Amino acid sequence: MFNKNTLHFKLNLFILSIIFLIVTIGFFIAIAIFFSIYEEDVIENISTGISQFREVAIDHHKAELLSFTTGLVDQSDQLLLQKDTTTEQTLQKYIDYANTIGIEFVEINGSGAVAYKELVCDQSVLDLASQNTTINNTEPTLWVDGSAEIGLHLFCSYPIVDSNKNQIGTVLVGLPIANQTAVEYIKNTSALDATIFAGNKRIATTIMKNDVNQIGTTLDASVASTVLDQGQEYYGKSTILGEPYMVAYVPVFNSNNQPVGALFLGKSMLSIYTMRNHIVLLMSILGALLFFIFYSFSNHWLKKNVTHPIRWVADAMKTISENEYSIVENMPTAQNEEIDILQTTMLTMVAKLVAGQKKLETVAYIDSITGLPNRVFLYKKYNAVSHIKEQNALSVVYYLDVDNLKYINNLFGHRVGDGLLIQMGSVLKDLLRELPEYEIYRISGDEFAICKEGYYNRDAVTNLSKLILSVFEKAFIINEQSISTSVSIGISYNDSCNGTRCEICTEKCKDDLEMLLKKAELAMNRVKLNGKNDFMLFDPSMNEDIQRKASLEQDLKLAMKNKELELYYQPKFDLELNRYDGMEALVRWNHPVRGFIPPFEFIKIAEESNLIIELGTWILEKSCRFIMEYNRTHHSEYCVSVNVSTIQLLNENFEKTVLSILESTGLNPAYLELEITETVFMNSMDTAYEKLKFFKEKNINIALDDFGTGYSSLTYLKSLPITTVKLDKSFVDDITFNAISFGIVDNVIQIARSIGLIIVVEGVETNEQLQILKSLRCHKIQGYYFSKPVPEAELPLVLSQYH
């Protein structure tokens, strides 16, 4: 039995898997290419043959019918001038003699009456021919018409003129064009199945199933829609009577340019697909055989060249750990360069241990939590090294910040946060184990630095960043808690100016450690601004953006202090009561110098600087006080909705803050609605759930805002302690013409209603949207159709429009 935990087994399995994967992919690609070429060749043959089919089925009959009718005109002329038994007999002899093509009827009209009629088909065929209103009275006219009931026919209308070129009559002749002889001829000459359709029915075909000719069966509905309804040609794959085909369908049009039938050419692919499946099976068996053959070879090679030498080194290290160093005297000869390097490294280590040259790192230089070198060691190492020397110069700095560590500490405690840092440090260290030119440091609470010495490759720099981001996609298990986190990475690097800034570049223009760290931190902060969990290389423009952010943060503090912020209110309209029943409070900031600043910009700064707690408390208190006073003054019962950020909700004092505000303002909790987004549950489902449950028990309404824009699930609606669902504007924008959006809105509304939730649709801007939402029985709407957000002073005028 094999020990699956050995390096030997894992290397063996890895190599075999790669070989097997390459061979398998190669086989399948080759098979796919071959059959793709074959299918293209079949389509090309079908495309070429369809014109021949049209010529045989239609054009040839047109020539025959026109020739027959031309010869018929003289006799018809005589019949119109002298209608007697002799002329009729002469006409009948011509028809009998010349009719080798199966004429269905001959009708001669003159002076508005039928002078002669020979009918060997159903009267409906002649009636169909007589319905054509586009006949040219001066030239012969040929056209095709028919249906699934009476078949496909070719008609000819030929004018009869006297010696003065005046029309004295008309010859009308019909001929069936769908016959088995034509399709059999096409199959014999092209090796392709052929079919002539009248309407959607096969009236002549070479397709057989269970040795039965499939005349009378109908065309597939999806193909019929394209060919017969839309009048378009169809080339490609299709299933005919349960069998795969490569096909071409070409519509046949009548004189009104309407499809009345179709010509079909195709080739059954059943046998070739069966052969393909057999080849795939055989290739799979061959691949498995190669897998096992290669296993015995790789197993022997790995034992001799890799695993046995590594095992000796492992055993030697265990012996050395017990202070027994003599084992290195019997070191076997290395079989390859990597093992030789490993053995040499071990010898060097032993030599240092024996000579007492290797000293333990002082506690001052090691981070006590992660065991990684700390900021002190980083500065000590690189401040003592000239950054001009290329061999050991500091060239690249990665600045890593753990996203949301503060929230993790608040939610789970610092013990879990420290455990997360320990595991992250271990993962990063393992990641760089094969890259000795890189070193990792923990430089502050949630920040790490990775430094690279010597020459570097730009692509390698970005590839390592992507690799670091990828390893943190998997959650960490700490004290039986599953913790998901990510990192934001800023990167700075040294570039020689190559004489662009100096006449002769001495590389003294390169940045030292302090500058590289600062630039990398600026780049990392930009990643934070852009949404975290990404990396970015330093760009000089970042200095300006960081300064703008810092300035805006200071201005926001002053704005809150000087009461420059203002609340606007956007009403919500109850469709069932046909009146306004509440409003949403929205904060606005008109900066005295910068002008209007979008809420998403300063709200984000407030969250990152922790000002959101103070700002959110102010908005909540002012909104409650306003709606209480407004209801008292206007004898109304409006409800006010207030947006709550994730940071606010997860704050340990938030419940006390809300209850305190309700008590101080005297507002009934039923007139307050807290709007939260699903990101609350992405951060901490359990904590958020308990808090919302607490508010709901206090008779405070809870609205799930922006539903459908992120990871929203319909299961949220039945499991969360919410009272209202707010459907995002993006679903309403195209509801009047997009069936998918209409279906989503319809389903969400009906589901919400069925489980007793109030549904509010945002972003309604047109009457068409309003009427649709009314028909879907939506509870409430909000949008510019009724009112945009307005300041307090304008609100009474807006609300007075509906009572």
Steps between C-alpha positions, in 0.01 A plus 500: 500500500614856428525768764310789343666753727849441360663746263584208273135408454391859445773575246424176320129576491563856387727399210265223392202732517675760285601240240154347496339843478722609210443176308126507564465862399707434190282206401178689549627809318608284204162324493315830528703656217451198273125486545471876478676489161277212394184691599620810313567287192150351521344846531702619201379203291143567610531871415633411157233238436205718596527707183501180292197382694315825423585461133371141488192559715386841370703655219490190279124473542462869418675447166288195421176667599579816303589292193179297528287814550663684208403212270150505644437865412447445125236231555341717768484791251318281247263380771404856598444601135312182397377291789377172357556132550784485249708775669437352843613159376812658347573676830446177695736312268773760561454476872509120495800496266707771669411426862793292618550709814173423678287811441229533768265731316461718191251785504442732201313821569364742244248781509467460877393134478668162510527372146676174583602317817694179547522406873676191634550630856289631784306818424680673793823503298333689214335734750838575655646585158204727421560707819824653371454875454850581380473342152660697217240529222759560228766241583493137617501476881630201698470465877500243778225462756357238728439387855535198724147393403524508117875475440744719308417603143646700213257713301530681167270770365556571131313781314332421163518788252353551152681624193472857626676408827180541697442252780199281430552240770725324746641150536536386864699180559604319823771246574596319828864565581544277803566151373701210631701477180665838562608421857622152402708657221660746743585223747653283226716784369605664829466225765285742701145456627256731323149613584241730345261661750158640426431719797659303785419156360741269317336418165808346338797373700783248510507489880425153632437392858453137590499429123194724457505807278416809705269670247222678687702578813543862603789744537654567843323798661817703572623462140152570363498827692820610328429369148122521460406779741800731449592392146869454584739229389625262771842333494652296780408220738152366560327193637269330251269233634737444791814475286781762480545664157708770333236686301409778261142628472416751226149653492289492182301821448173563318424802284426707813847424638354281772664166590274214389750218521865413527778299341714288732840342460671323787726226614443272797782530755391203712768265371780757517402602854486135602848456356616808690371355827680174430822690432463695824450175691802338338711810564395499865600137535833573330556800729437288808742239369768764443431631850578169663801432276654834586429445870753220538771705330433820693473309826852357462648832383346699784623259763855509371533871419262684731324332787781279633755788508240728663413228752870471591516877552184486717646219712828689525320815617321300770835364619656848495207633707614255769845663492657211306697646206715204390237380255609763247830315460317216322299721267418317172591650163224720363339388173387843389566869554200569724592223746861618493385851593287356781790296636740792471256721687473240774878479527519877533238496770675227692830680470347813649336306780820321585713814482249702695478752214127483465328710767135506591314806388449734787146543624519864403516404134226235493125559506363325807173392332602379155868424561590708195770770492354830612529863390807554722684217328393627157641846562814360660568278201447746216617819665838329535513399133584737219210499258741568216650152505306299247555154647331559835324829436137531609313514171132416564273552802153346538283668767221260611206607712253246641152613399243539781722369782344760730153356437628147561651607833176673598280207402708202613754644738873574475590138562337401171656803329847398626438145382411637156827700489699191598346292222540779245866541592551126463326493161708791370820344629420169333413683180845665490693195616623428149584866437806575719537850355173593678460562874180563693453729802212594727533875533184592695172361632341391172780584254776288348787593270672278245838620378697382199867552435690523172368504147131445437255438220183712477288199400637300793405783735135500388482120480609468863232753600233297321628185669480662844141614435401154382625317811273712720185407308461201731363556851717441809380276783587657837361358825234322294401836347505535121658840431509645150729791427705653222799727462563827322846530348698808402827460311797734453827428323831657416579592142834625376454825311747390229620855454153655463534697823877501530755566228680187612273278713666394827175337628508736797156610386358173626262504795605381843292277726298784652395638162417158356282421801321833472429455128382142550268613779352769277432240232343272761273782618384548141405133488298552819317791338420288193337223699787298654615146410727609215851625431634817344841635403597844626433790268606861577142619456404310815654767718240749379210259552610413852535869582149564360359220712676626813380854428145381438506307827599813690233702317240240590591529868459877476175465303353282773622743764371810313171334398565530125334166425131497410233232484283456191190281492368291211134396543375145456162452333251231607333364183221325690403809703584740214689739729839563653559309821863575583839621385868410495757728667807574284799705608639772270819709523542825311864588569562877518804470271477165317129526435266200508682182609329171406381301804681181392832689519475649847304208649787271400749737666280509810500120519877471456573770757239366747308830474201298381398426861467869583351588160250214510388593851443861387295391196290261710433754775417783257273278286304373801462849643388638162237232430365524856455877466362474145235242598400705801469824302324353195293236684660231285645153560801489270786254555866597447766262362863544601796323334729315742855404406661168591736673743208665680295184530791287627601764753439362849310814612271532200189351665535738797547795263180425304286449812644814657413711193145362489457581867641855475297590189183326616460325162293184491736215384241398239574826311872416464647270235868401493632423151791253482677336205601137461867585563409494869449125476819447299698639796322328788178317441440389859567837665297694243210257529478538877510879481227517234289255695533727805380806303209311347388390845504869597247563216763678285468424127797344321549543122743297287630766258640456144364146478635317196823697446745271677471152647134535589314174532129442522575295811587828671137604471366213707786465749591858596314713757396764246170668421572660162688417180625786280558382142791679334449756221700289252207257462251778425700689236412255222190331642283636218687313228719236667314179576770378738485814715121482494509138613745572782296794631178299472642201688663706777177696554285188514740314730530799732122538515451128562720506811354822634776745406443851367661553158637841402634554147759775456582713197153531341524779244229446236125441489557174309709367789235615746217323317694174481578510873135569573401196296751288694343616830812669630446663840707817474724683256767763527653704221510815293157430346348633821784694659874530524661550844404846631606707802275533805352830385371357170364176641152627602429619145596158357298305757193721452458374143355173632307451822 
